[in-house]
Short mmCIF file of C-alpha atoms in Angstrom, two decimals:
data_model
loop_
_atom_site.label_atom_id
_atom_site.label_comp_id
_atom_site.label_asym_id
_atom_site.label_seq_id
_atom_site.Cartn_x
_atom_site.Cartn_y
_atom_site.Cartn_z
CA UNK V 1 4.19 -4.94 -26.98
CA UNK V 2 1.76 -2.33 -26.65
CA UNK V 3 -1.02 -4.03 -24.69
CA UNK V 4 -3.62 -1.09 -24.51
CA UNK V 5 -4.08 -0.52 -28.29
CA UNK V 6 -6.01 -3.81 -29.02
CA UNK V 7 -7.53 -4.39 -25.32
CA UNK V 8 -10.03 -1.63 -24.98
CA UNK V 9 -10.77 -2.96 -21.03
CA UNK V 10 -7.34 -2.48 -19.94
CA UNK V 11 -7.04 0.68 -21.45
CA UNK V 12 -9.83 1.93 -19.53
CA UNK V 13 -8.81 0.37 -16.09
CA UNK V 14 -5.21 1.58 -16.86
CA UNK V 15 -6.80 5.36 -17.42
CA UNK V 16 -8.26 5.44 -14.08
CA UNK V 17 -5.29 4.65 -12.80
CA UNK V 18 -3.94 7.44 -14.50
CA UNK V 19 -6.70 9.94 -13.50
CA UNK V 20 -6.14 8.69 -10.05
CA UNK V 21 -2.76 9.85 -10.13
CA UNK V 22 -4.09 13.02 -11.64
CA UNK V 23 -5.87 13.52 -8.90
CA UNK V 24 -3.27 12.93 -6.04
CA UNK V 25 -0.50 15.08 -7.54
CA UNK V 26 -3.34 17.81 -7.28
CA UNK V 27 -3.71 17.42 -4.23
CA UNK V 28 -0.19 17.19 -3.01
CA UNK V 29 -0.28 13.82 -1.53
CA UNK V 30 2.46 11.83 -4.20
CA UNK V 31 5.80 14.48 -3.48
CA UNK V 32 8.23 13.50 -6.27
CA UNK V 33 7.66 9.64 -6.68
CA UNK V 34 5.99 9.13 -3.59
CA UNK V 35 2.60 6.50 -4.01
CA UNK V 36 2.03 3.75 -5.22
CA UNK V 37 -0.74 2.06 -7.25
CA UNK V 38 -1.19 -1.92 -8.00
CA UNK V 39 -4.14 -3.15 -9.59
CA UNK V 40 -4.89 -6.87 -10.57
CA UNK V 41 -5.69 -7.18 -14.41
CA UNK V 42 -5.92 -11.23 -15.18
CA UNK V 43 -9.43 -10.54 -16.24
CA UNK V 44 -8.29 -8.88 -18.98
CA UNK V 45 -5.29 -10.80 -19.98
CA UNK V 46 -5.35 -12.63 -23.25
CA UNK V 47 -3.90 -16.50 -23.54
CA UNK V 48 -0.91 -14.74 -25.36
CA UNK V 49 0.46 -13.16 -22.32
CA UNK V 50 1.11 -16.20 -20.73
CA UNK V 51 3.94 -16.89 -23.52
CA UNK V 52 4.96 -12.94 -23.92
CA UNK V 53 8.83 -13.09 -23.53
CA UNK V 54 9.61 -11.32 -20.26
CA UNK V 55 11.29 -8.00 -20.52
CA UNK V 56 13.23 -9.06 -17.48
CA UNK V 57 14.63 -11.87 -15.08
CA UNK V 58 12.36 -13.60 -12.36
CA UNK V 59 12.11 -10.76 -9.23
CA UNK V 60 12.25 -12.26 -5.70
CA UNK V 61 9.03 -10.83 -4.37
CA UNK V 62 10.51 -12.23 -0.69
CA UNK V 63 7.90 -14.52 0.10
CA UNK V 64 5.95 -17.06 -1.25
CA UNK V 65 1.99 -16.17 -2.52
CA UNK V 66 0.88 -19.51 -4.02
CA UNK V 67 -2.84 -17.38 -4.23
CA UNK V 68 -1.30 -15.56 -6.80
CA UNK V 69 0.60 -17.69 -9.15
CA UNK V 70 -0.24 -17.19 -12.75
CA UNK V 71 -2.29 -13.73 -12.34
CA UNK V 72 -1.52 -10.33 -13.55
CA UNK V 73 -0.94 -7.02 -12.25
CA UNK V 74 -0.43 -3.34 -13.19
CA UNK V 75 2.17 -1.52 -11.11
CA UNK V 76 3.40 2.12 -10.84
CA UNK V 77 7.35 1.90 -11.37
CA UNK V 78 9.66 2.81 -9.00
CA UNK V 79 11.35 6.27 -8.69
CA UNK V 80 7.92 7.11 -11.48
CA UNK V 81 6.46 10.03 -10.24
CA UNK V 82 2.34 10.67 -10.22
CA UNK V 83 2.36 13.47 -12.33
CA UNK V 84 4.33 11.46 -15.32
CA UNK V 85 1.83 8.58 -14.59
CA UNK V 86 -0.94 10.26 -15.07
CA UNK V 87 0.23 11.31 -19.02
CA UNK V 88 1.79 7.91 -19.38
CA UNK V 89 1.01 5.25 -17.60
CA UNK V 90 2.62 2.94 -19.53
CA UNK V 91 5.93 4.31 -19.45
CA UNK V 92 5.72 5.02 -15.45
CA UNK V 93 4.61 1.60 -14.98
CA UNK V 94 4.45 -1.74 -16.53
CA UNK V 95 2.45 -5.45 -16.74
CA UNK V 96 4.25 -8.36 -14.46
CA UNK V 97 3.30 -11.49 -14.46
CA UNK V 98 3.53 -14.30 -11.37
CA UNK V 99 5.57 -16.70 -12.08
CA UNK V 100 4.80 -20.52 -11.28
CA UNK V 101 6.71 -20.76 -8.42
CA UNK V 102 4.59 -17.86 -7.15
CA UNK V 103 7.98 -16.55 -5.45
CA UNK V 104 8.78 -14.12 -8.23
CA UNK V 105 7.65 -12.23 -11.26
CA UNK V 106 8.51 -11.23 -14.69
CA UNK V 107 8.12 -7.95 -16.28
CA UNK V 108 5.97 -8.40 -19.31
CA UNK V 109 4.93 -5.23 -20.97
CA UNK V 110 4.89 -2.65 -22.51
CA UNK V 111 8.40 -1.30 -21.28
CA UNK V 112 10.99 -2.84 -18.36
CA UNK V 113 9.79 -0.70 -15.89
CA UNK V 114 10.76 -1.73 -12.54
CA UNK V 115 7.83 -1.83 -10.29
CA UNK V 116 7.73 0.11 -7.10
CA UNK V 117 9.68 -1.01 -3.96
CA UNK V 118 6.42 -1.53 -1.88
CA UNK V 119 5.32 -3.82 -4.09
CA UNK V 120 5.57 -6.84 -1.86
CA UNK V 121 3.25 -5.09 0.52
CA UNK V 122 0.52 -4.72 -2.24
CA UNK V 123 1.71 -8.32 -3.43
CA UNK V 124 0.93 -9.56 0.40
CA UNK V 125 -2.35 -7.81 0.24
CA UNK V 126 -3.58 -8.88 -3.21
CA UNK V 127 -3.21 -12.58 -1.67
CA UNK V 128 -5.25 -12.03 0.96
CA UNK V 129 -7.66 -10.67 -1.28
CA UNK V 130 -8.13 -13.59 -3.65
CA UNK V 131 -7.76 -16.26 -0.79
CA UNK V 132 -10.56 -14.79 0.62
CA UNK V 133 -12.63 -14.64 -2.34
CA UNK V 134 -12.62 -10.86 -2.24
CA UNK V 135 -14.03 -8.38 -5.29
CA UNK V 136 -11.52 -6.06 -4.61
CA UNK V 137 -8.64 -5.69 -7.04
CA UNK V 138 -7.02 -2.41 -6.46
CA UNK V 139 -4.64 -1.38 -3.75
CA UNK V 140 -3.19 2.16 -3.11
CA UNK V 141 -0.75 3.84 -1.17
CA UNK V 142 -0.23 7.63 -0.88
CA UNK V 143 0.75 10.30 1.50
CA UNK V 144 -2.43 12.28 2.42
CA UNK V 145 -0.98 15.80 4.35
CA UNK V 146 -3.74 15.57 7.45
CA UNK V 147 -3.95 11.94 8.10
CA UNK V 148 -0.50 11.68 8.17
CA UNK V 149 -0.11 14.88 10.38
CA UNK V 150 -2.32 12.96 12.49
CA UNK V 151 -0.15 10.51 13.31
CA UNK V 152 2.64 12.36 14.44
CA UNK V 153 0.08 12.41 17.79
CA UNK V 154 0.11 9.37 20.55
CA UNK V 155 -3.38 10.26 20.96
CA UNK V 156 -4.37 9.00 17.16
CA UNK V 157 -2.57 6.38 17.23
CA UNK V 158 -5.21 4.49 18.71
CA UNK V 159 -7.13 3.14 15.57
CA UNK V 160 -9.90 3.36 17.70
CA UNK V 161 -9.98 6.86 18.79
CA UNK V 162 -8.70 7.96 15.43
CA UNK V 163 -11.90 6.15 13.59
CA UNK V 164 -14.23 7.82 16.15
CA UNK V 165 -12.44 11.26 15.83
CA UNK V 166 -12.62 11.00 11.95
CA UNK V 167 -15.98 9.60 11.71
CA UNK V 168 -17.57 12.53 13.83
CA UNK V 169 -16.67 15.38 11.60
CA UNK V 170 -18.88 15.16 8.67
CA UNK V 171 -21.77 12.45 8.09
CA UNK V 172 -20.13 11.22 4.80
CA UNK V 173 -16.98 9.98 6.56
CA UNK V 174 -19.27 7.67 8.64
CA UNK V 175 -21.45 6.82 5.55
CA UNK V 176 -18.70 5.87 2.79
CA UNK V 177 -15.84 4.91 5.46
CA UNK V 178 -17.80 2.65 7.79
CA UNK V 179 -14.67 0.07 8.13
CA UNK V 180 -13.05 3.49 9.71
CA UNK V 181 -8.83 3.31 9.68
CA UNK V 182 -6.66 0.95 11.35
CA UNK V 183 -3.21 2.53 12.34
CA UNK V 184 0.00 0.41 12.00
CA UNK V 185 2.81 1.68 13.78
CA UNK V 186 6.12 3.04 12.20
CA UNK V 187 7.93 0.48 9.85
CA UNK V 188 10.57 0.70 7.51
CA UNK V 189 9.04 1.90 4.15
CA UNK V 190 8.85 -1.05 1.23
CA UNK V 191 10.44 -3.73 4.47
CA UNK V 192 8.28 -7.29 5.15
CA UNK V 193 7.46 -6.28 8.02
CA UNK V 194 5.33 -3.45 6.87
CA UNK V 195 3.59 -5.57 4.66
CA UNK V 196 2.82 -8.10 7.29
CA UNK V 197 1.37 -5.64 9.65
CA UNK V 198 -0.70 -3.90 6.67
CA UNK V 199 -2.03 -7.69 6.10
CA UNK V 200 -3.53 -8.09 9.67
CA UNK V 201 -5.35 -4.67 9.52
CA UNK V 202 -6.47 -5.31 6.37
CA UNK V 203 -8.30 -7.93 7.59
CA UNK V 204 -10.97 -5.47 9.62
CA UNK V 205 -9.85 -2.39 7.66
CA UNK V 206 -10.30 -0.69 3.83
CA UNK V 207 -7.59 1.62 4.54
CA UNK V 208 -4.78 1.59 7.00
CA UNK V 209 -2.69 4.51 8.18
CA UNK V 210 1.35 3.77 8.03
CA UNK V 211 2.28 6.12 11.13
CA UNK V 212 4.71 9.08 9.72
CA UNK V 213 4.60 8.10 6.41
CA UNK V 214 0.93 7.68 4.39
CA UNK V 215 -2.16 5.42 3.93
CA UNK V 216 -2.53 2.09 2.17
CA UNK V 217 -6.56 1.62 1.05
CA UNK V 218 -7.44 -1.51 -1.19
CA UNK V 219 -11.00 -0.92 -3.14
CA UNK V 220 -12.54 -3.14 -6.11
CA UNK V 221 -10.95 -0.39 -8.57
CA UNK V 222 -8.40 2.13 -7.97
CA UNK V 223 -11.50 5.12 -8.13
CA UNK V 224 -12.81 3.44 -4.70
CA UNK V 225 -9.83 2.91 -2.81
CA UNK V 226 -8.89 6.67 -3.85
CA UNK V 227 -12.28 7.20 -2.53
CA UNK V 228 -12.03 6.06 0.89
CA UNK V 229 -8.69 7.67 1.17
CA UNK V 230 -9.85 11.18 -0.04
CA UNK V 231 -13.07 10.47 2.52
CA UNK V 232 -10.72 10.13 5.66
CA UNK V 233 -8.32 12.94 4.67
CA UNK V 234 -11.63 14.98 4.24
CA UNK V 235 -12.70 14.32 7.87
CA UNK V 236 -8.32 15.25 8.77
CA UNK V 237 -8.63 18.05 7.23
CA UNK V 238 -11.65 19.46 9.45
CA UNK V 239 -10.50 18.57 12.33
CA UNK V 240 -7.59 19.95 12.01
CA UNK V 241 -8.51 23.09 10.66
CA UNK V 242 -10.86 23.83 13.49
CA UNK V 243 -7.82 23.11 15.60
CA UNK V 244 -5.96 25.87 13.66
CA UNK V 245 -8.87 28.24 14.66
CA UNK V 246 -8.11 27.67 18.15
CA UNK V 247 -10.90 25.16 19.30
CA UNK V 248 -11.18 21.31 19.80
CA UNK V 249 -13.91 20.44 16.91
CA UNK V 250 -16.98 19.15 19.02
CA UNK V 251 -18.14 16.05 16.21
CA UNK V 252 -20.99 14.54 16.01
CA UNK V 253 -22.94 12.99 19.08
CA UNK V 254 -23.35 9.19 19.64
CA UNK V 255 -26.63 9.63 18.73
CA UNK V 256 -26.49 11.63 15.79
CA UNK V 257 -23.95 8.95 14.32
CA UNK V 258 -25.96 6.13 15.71
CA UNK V 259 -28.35 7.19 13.37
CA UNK V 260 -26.55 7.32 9.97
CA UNK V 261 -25.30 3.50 10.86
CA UNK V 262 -29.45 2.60 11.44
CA UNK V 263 -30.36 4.75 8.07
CA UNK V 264 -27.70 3.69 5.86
CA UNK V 265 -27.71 -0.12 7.28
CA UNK V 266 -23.89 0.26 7.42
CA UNK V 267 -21.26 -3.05 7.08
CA UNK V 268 -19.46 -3.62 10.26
CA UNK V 269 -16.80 -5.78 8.39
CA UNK V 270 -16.19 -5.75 4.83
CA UNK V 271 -19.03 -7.03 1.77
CA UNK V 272 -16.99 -8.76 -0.70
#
């Protein structure tokens, strides 16, 4: 079933999600299949789709999300590279649905496209976000070149440091990432255990960096979690290009940053 051609919503949701992943094959952070995007679409579902025949048999997700049961999501496929997704995201991605035992899901449209192996780490996350009550519907993980050089260093592995570092390079890093970046250390890729950790920085964090391997950033669409990604990496990328010219970047003073917190009335913990 083609879902976009008579639900003019989706389609538009579904084509940021495709400009999205426009936008990080340009900038080299989603290598070959690497990424991946999950974004929650119930809003948009029609009473039909809770009778759509699945296109496949109920998926273990590996834990049980009772927040989640009967609700909708769009996810990148697995082995689907960016660069295909952003022509066709239908074909590099598909619909699943939760089933009622809110331990697995179904593939439901348009095209049995297995979803991405991280997906129980978005899956974990998306809970969170609806137990909570939170707007946010979109979660993304990529592989952004600086931050992740960055944590190749002891020194930014301290979420701490690394936020303060990050935040001092430009004022707009301070201004549209006040949340800053938690770090969690190195886990297997697509394991539990890296969705467990992501879930307890998520808590003080938008975006979290996996250490050696990328960033995970949740947003209320997939345009502001890219956002807050592209942000950090933007504030990486400084710092480590003044490195590269053979000095230690000074930043920003504790003043000077004091005062884009007092002029901007920034959140210290996440609005919604």
């Amino acid at each position: 079933m083609d879902l976009l051609s008579t639900n003019a919503a989706l389609k538009a949701v579904i084509m940021d999600v495709a400009e999205v992943a426009g936008h990080i094959w340009t900038k080299g952070w989603g290598e070959r299949n690497g990424g991946n995007i999950t974004v929650r679409i119930t809003e948009f579902a029609t009473p039909e789709w809770a009778v759509m025949p699945a296109l496949s048999e109920p998926i273990a997700i590996g834990c049980e999300l009772p927040h989640l049961k009967g609700h909708y999501f769009y996810a990148k496929g697995t082995q689907k590279r960016m660069r295909d997704l952003a022509r066709e995201p239908m074909a590099n991605g598909s619909v699943i649905r939760i089933c009622d035992d809110f331990a697995h899901y179904e593939i439901i449209a348009d095209s049995p496209v297995m979803p991405t192996s991280e997906l129980p780490s978005h899956l974990m996350v998306q809970h969170y976000l609806l137990s909570s009550g939170s707007c946010y519907k979109a979660t993304l993980h990529t592989h952004p070149i600086e931050l992740v050089a960055m944590s190749h260093s002891q020194e930014f592995l301290d979420p701490h440091h690394l936020t303060h570092t990050l935040w001092s390079m430009i004022p707009e890093t301070l201004a549209f990432a006040p949340l800053g970046l938690g770090v969690v250390p190195y886990k297997v890729p697509g394991s539990l255990a890296l969705g467990e950790a992501t879930l307890r920085m998520i808590h003080d964090y938008d975006v979290v960096l996996w250490e050696k391997h990328g960033t995970f950033a949740v947003g209320k669409d997939i345009m502001d979690a890219f956002d807050q990604t592209d942000v950090l990496n933007k504030a990486a990328t400084i710092y480590l290009r003044a490195r590269s010219m053979g000095f230690v970047p000074q930043g920003m003073t504790e003043e000077q940053m004091e005062d884009i917190k007092r002029i901007f009335s920034l959140p210290k913990k996440r609005n919604g």
